[in-house]
Coordinates of C-alpha atoms in Angstrom, one line a residue:
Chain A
X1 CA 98.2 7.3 138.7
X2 CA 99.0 5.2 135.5
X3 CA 99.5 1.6 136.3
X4 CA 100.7 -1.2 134.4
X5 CA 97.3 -2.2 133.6
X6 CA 96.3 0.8 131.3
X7 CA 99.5 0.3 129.6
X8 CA 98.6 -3.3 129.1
X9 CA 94.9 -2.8 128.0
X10 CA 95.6 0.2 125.5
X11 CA 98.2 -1.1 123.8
X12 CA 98.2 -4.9 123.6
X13 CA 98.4 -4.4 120.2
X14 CA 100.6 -1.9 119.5
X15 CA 102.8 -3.3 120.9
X16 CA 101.7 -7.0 120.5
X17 CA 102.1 -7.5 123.9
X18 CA 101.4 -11.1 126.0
X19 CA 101.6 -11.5 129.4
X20 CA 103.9 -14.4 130.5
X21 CA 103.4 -14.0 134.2
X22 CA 102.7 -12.0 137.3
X23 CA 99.3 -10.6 136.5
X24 CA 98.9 -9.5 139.7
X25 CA 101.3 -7.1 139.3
X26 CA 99.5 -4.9 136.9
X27 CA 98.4 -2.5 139.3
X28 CA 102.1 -1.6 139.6
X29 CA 101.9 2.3 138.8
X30 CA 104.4 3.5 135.7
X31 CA 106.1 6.8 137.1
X32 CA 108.2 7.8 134.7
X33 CA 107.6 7.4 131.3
X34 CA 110.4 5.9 130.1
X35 CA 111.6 2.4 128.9
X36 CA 115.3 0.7 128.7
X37 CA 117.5 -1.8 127.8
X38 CA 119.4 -2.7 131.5
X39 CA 122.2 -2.4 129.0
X40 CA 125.3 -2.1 131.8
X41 CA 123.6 -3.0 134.8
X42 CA 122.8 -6.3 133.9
X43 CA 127.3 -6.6 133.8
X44 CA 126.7 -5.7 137.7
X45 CA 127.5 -1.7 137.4
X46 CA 124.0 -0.6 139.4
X47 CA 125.7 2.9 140.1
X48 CA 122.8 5.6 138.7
X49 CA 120.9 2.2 137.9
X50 CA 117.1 4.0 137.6
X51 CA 115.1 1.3 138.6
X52 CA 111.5 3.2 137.5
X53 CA 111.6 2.8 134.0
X54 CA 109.7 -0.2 132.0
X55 CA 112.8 -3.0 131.4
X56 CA 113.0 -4.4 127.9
X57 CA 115.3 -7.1 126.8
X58 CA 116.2 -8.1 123.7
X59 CA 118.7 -10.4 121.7
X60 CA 121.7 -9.0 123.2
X61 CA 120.2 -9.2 126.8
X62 CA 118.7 -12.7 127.0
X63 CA 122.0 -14.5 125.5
X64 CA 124.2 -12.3 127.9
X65 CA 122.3 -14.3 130.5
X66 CA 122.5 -17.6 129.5
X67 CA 125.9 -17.4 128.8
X68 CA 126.0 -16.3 132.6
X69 CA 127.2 -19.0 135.2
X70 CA 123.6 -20.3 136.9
X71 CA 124.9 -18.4 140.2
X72 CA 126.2 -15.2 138.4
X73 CA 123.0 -14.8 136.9
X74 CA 120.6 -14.7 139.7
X75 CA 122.1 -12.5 141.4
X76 CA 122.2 -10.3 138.0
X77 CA 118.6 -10.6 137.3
X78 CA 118.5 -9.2 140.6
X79 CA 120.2 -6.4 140.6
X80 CA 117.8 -4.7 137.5
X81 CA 114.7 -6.1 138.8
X82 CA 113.3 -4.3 142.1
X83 CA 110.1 -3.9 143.7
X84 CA 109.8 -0.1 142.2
X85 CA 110.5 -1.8 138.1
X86 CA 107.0 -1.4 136.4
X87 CA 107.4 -4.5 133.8
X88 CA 109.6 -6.3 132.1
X89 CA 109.4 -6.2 128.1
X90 CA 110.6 -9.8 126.2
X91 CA 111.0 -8.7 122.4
X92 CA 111.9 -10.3 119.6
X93 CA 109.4 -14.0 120.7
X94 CA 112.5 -15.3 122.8
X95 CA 111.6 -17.6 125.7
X96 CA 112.6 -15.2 129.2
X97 CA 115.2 -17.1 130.8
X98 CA 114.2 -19.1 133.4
X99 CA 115.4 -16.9 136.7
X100 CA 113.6 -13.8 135.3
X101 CA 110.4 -15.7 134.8
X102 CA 110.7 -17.4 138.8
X103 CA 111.5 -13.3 140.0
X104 CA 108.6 -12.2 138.2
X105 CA 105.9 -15.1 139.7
X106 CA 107.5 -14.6 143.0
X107 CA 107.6 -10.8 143.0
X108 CA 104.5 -10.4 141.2
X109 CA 106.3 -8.1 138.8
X110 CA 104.3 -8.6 135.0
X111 CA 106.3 -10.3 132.5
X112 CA 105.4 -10.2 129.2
X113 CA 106.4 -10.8 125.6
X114 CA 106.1 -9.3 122.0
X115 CA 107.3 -10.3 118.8
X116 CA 108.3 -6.8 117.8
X117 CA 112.0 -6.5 117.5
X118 CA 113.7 -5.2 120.8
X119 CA 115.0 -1.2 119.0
X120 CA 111.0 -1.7 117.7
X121 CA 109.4 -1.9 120.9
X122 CA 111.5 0.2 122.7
X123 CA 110.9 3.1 120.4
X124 CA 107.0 2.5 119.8
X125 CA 107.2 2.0 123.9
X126 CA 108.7 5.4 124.8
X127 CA 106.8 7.4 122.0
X128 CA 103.5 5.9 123.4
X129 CA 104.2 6.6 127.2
X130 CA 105.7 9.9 126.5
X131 CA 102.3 10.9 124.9
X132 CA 100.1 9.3 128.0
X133 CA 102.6 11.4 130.3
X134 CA 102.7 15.0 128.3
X135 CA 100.4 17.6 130.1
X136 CA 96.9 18.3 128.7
X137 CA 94.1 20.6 129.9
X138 CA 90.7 21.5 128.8
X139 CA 89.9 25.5 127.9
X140 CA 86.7 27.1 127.5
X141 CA 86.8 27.9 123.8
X142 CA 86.2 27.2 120.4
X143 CA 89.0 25.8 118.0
X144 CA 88.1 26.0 114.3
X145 CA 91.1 25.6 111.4
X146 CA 90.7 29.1 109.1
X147 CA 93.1 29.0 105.7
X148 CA 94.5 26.2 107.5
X149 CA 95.8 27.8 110.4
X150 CA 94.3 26.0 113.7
X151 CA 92.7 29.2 116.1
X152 CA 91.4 29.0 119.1
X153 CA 88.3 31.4 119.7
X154 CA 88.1 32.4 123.3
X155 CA 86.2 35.1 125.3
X156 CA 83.4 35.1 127.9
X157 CA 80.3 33.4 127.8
X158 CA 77.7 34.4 124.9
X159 CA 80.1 36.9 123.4
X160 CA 79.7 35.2 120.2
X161 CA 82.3 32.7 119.5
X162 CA 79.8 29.8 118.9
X163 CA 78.5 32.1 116.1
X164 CA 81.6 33.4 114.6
X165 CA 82.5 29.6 114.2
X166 CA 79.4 28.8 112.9
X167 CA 80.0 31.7 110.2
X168 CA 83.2 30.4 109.6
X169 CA 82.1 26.8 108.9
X170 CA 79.8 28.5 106.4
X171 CA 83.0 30.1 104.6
X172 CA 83.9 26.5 103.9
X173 CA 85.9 26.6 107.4
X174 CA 86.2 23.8 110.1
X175 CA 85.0 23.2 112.9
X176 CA 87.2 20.9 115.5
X177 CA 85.3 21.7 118.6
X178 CA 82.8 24.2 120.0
X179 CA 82.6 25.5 124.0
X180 CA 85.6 22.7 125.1
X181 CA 89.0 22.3 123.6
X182 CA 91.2 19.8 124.9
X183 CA 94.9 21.2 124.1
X184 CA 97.3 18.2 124.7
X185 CA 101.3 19.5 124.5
X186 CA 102.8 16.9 122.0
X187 CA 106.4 15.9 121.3
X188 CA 107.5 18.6 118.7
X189 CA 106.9 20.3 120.7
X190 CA 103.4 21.5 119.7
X191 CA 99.9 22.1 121.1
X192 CA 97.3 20.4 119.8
X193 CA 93.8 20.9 120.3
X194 CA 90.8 18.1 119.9
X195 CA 87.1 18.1 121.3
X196 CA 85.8 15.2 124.1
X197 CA 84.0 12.5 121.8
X198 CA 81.0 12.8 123.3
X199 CA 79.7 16.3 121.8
X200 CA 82.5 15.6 118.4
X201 CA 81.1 18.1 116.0
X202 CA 78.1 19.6 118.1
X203 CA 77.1 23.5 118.8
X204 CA 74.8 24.7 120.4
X205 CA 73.7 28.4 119.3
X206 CA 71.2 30.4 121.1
X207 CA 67.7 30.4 120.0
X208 CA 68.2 27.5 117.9
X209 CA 69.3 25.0 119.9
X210 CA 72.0 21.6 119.8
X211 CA 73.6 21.1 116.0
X212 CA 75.3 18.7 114.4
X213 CA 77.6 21.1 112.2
X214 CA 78.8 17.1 110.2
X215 CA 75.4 16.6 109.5
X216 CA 74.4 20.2 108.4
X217 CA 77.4 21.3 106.4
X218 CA 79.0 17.6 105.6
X219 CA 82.4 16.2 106.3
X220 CA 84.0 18.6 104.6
X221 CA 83.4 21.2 107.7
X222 CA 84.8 19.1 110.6
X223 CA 88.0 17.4 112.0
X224 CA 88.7 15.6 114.8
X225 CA 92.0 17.8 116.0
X226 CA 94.5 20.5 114.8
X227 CA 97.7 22.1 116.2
X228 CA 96.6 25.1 117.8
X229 CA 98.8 27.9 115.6
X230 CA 96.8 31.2 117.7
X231 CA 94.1 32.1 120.1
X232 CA 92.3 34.9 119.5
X233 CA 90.1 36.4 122.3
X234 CA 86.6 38.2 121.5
X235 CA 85.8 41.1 123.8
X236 CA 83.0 43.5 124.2
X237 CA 84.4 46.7 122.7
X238 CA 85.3 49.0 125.6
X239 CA 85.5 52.6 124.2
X240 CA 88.5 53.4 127.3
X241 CA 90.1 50.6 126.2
X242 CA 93.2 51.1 123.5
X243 CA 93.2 48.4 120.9
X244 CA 96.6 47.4 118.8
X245 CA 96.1 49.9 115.3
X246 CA 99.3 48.8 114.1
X247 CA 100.1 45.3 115.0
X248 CA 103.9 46.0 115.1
X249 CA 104.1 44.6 118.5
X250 CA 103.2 40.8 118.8
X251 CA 101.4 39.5 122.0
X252 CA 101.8 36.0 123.0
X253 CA 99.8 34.0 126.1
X254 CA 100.8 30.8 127.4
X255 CA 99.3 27.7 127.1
X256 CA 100.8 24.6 128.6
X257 CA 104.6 26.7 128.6
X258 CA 103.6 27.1 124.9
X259 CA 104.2 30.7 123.4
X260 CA 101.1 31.1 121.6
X261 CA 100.4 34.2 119.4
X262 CA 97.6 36.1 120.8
X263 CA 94.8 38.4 119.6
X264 CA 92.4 40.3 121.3
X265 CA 89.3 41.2 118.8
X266 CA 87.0 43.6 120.1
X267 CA 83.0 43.1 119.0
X268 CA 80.5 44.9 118.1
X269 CA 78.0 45.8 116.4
X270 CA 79.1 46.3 112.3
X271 CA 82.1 44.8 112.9
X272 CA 82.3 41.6 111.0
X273 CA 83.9 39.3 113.1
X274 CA 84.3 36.3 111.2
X275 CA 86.2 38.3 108.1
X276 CA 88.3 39.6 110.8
X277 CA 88.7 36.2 111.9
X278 CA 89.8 35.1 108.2
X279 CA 92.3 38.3 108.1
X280 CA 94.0 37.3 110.9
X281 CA 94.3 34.0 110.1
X282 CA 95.9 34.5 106.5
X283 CA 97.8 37.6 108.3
X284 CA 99.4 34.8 110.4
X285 CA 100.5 32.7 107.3
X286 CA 101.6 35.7 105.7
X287 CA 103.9 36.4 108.8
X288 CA 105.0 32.0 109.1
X289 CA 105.6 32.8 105.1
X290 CA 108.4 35.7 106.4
X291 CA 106.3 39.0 105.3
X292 CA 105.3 41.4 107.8
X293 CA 103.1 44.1 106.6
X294 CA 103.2 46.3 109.7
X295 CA 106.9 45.6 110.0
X296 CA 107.6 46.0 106.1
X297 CA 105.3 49.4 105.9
X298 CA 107.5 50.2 109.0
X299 CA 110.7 49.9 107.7
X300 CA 109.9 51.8 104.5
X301 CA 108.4 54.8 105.8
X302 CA 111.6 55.2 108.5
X303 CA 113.3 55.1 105.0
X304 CA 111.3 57.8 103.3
X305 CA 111.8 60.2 106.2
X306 CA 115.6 59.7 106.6
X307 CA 115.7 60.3 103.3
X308 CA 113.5 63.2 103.4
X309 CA 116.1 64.2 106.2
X310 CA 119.2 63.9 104.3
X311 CA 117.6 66.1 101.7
X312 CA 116.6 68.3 104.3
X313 CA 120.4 68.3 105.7
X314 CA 121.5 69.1 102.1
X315 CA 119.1 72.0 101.0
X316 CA 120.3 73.8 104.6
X317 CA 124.4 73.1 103.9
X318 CA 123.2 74.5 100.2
X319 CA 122.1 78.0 101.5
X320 CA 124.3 78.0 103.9
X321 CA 127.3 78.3 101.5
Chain B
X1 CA 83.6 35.9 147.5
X2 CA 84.7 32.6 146.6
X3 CA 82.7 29.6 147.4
X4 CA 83.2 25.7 146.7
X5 CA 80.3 23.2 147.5
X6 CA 80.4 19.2 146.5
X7 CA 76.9 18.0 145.4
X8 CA 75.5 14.6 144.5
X9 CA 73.9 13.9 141.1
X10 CA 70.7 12.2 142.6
X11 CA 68.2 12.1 139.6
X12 CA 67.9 9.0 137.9
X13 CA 69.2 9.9 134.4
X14 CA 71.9 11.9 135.5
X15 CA 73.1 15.4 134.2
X16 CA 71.5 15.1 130.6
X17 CA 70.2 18.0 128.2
X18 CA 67.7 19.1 130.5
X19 CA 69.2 19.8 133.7
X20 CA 72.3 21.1 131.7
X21 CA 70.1 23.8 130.3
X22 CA 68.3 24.1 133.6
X23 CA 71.7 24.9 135.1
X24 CA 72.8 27.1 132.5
X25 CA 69.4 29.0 132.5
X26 CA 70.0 29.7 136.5
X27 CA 73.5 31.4 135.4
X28 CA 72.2 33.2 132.9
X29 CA 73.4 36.8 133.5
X30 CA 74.8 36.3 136.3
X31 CA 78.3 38.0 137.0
X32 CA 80.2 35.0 138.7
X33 CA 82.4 32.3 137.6
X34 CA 80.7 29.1 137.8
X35 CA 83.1 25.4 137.6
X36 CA 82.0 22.6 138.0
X37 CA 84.6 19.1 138.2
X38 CA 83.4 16.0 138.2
X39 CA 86.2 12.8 137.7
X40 CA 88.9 16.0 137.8
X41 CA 87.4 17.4 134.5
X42 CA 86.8 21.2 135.0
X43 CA 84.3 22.8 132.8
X44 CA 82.2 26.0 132.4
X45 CA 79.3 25.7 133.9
X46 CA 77.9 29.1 132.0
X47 CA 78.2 26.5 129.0
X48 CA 75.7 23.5 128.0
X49 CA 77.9 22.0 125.8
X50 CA 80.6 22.0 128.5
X51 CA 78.1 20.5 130.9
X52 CA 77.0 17.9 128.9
X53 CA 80.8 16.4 128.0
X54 CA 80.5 15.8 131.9
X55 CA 78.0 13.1 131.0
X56 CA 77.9 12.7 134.7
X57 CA 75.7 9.8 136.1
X58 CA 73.5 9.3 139.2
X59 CA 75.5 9.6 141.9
X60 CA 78.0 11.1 140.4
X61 CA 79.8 13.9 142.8
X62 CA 80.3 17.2 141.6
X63 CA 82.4 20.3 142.7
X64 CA 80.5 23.4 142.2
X65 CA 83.3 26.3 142.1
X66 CA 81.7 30.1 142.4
X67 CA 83.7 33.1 142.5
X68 CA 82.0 36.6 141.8
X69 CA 80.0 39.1 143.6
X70 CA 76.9 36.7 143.2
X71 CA 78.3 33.5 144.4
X72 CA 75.9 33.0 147.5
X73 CA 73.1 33.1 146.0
X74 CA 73.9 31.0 142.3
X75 CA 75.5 28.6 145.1
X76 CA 72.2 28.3 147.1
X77 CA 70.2 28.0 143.5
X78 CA 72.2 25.3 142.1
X79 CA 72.4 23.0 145.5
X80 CA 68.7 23.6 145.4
X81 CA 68.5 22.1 141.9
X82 CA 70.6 19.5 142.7
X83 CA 68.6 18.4 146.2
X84 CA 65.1 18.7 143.8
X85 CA 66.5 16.8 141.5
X86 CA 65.7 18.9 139.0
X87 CA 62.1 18.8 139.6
X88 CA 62.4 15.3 137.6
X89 CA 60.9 12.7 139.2

């Protein structure tokens, strides 16, 4: 559960937040992630009023209240603020008025302040929970960025991903993260792939051991995350098993409801997987760049034989007569 | 067969390099699929690198998930390791 208290911590400066009151409100979970101006509901209209989202108040708000008659605007202040309302957002350094500060120490609802301007903070406050809230997940892989397109190397334990990474990074490659990838859906929307912190830019390849591909091959080689553009998965090559010869049909998998273009690269022995790697890669830019060679090579040959056809038809009608 | 068992990290230094590749060396070959979660991360146990992201400390509790043909006996082997403490002292 994400609770007031996270929001606070991480982005106090962001956001340049201060708390005014109820601290011991921060354990107040955030379930949607989603912040408003009350807007309408603070005129008394509380029909569809969602009282989950983070409140924040602004020029327009804070002189609408004051303007209120003292009786009027309790009840008002009321009517946004319930026991389900994460926090309440001053922007733009006003001082709250005085009845949401007494609702906030008696509710123990946090109050705070910023001197960001109100559209400011609400933006920067919707982008930055929307990113805490989008779905994530960790996949047994290895994401490296070939040519510039992000791929994401996966296949069974000692296959030989580690090493067709490490082949890559040799190529002048890079390396985001070997054996976990963290794929985070962001707003775009787009996947994108990073490595945990705590083995950032480490391999570890049989026989020789734990390496630090930053040290080895330099800065140059590594980066901390990259939209995953394709996952390719290395299999051992299974002579029963038909493999794609033309690559006129594309396969997709799905990752996080993500359509994601999908390979499947059999190994073995001869077969040079990183340049195969690399071909696909520059393969896929070719295709984002609106050329298809299977599809072109396709389309010309169905030419060449209707045409071959229509000479066909003409040669018969010929003798015919 | 499908088998899931919670264990306790009970050596002093937690789950570093050497258990890791302890652990990794037990499922070595073998045919089933090993997870392990530990603070809701699930990782590949078949994978060091994977282990070690865990960083899990002593008395940390950890969800061993086998699935496979195997999983009895790679179960049995790695509660083992975990009640031995990995033979560290």
């Amino acid at each position: 559960m994400y609770h007031v208290k996270e929001f606070y911590e991480k982005y106090q400066e962001t956001l340049s937040l201060s708390i005014i009151t109820g601290k011991k409100g921060l354990s107040r979970p955030i379930r949607v992630p989603e912040a408003q101006r009350p807007g309408l509901s603070l005129s008394g209209y509380l029909k569809n009023y969602v009282n989950q989202r983070i409140l924040i108040l602004g020029t327009l708000e804070v002189s609408y209240i004051r303007d209120l008659e003292a009786k009027v605007r309790e009840e008002r202040v009321r009517g946004i603020l319930t026991s389900k309302t994460p926090a309440v957002i001053i922007a733009g350094r006003y001082a709250p008025p005085q009845e949401i500060v007494a609702f906030c120490e008696e509710n123990e609802l946090p109050l705070f302040r910023t001197k960001l301007k109100t559209m400011d903070c609400l933006t920067r406050a919707s982008f930055l929970l929307k990113e805490d809230f989008s779905p994530s997940m960790t996949c047994h892989g290895t994401l490296v960025e070939v040519f510039g397109v992000g791929v994401l190397i996966q296949g069974d334990s000692s296959i030989g991903k580690s090493e067709a990474a490490l082949g890559l990074i040799e190529r002048g490659h890079r390396l985001i993260s070997d054996d976990v990838v963290k794929v985070k859906l962001r707003e775009g929307p787009y996947l994108e792939g990073s490595g945990p912190e705590l083995t950032r830019h480490l391999m570890e390849i049989r026989g020789i051991g734990i390496i630090n591909v930053a040290h080895l091959y330099g800065a140059v080689c590594v980066r901390d995350d990259k939209k995953v553009d394709m996952a390719i998965k290395l299999e051992e090559w299974d002579d029963k098993r038909f493999y794609d010869r033309v690559g006129l049909e594309e396969k997709f998998c799905d990752l996080l409801g993500m359509k994601v273009p999908y390979h499947i690269l059999p190994v073995k022995p001869g077969r040079d997987v990183v340049l195969l790697i690399e071909t696909i890669a520059l393969n896929h830019r070719l295709k984002e760049m609106g050329f298809n060679s299977a599809k072109d090579f396709n389309v010309r040959l169905l030419e060449t034989i209707s045409k071959k056809q229509g000479h066909a038809r003409k040669m018969m009608s010929e003798n015919i007569s | 067969m499908k088998i899931s068992r919670k264990v306790k990290v009970k050596n002093a230094a937690g789950l570093h390099t050497r258990p890791a590749s302890y652990i990794v060396q037990i499922l070595q070959g073998t045919l089933s699929s090993v997870y392990f979660t530990c603070r809701k991360e699930k990782v590949n146990a078949k994978s060091i690198m994977s282990l070690l992201t865990l960083a899990a400390s002593k008395n940390s509790l950890i969800t061993i998930d086998v699935e496979g043909e195997d999983a009895e006996s790679i179960v049995g082997k790695l509660v083992e390791a975990f009640e031995k403490q990995f033979w560290e002292a």
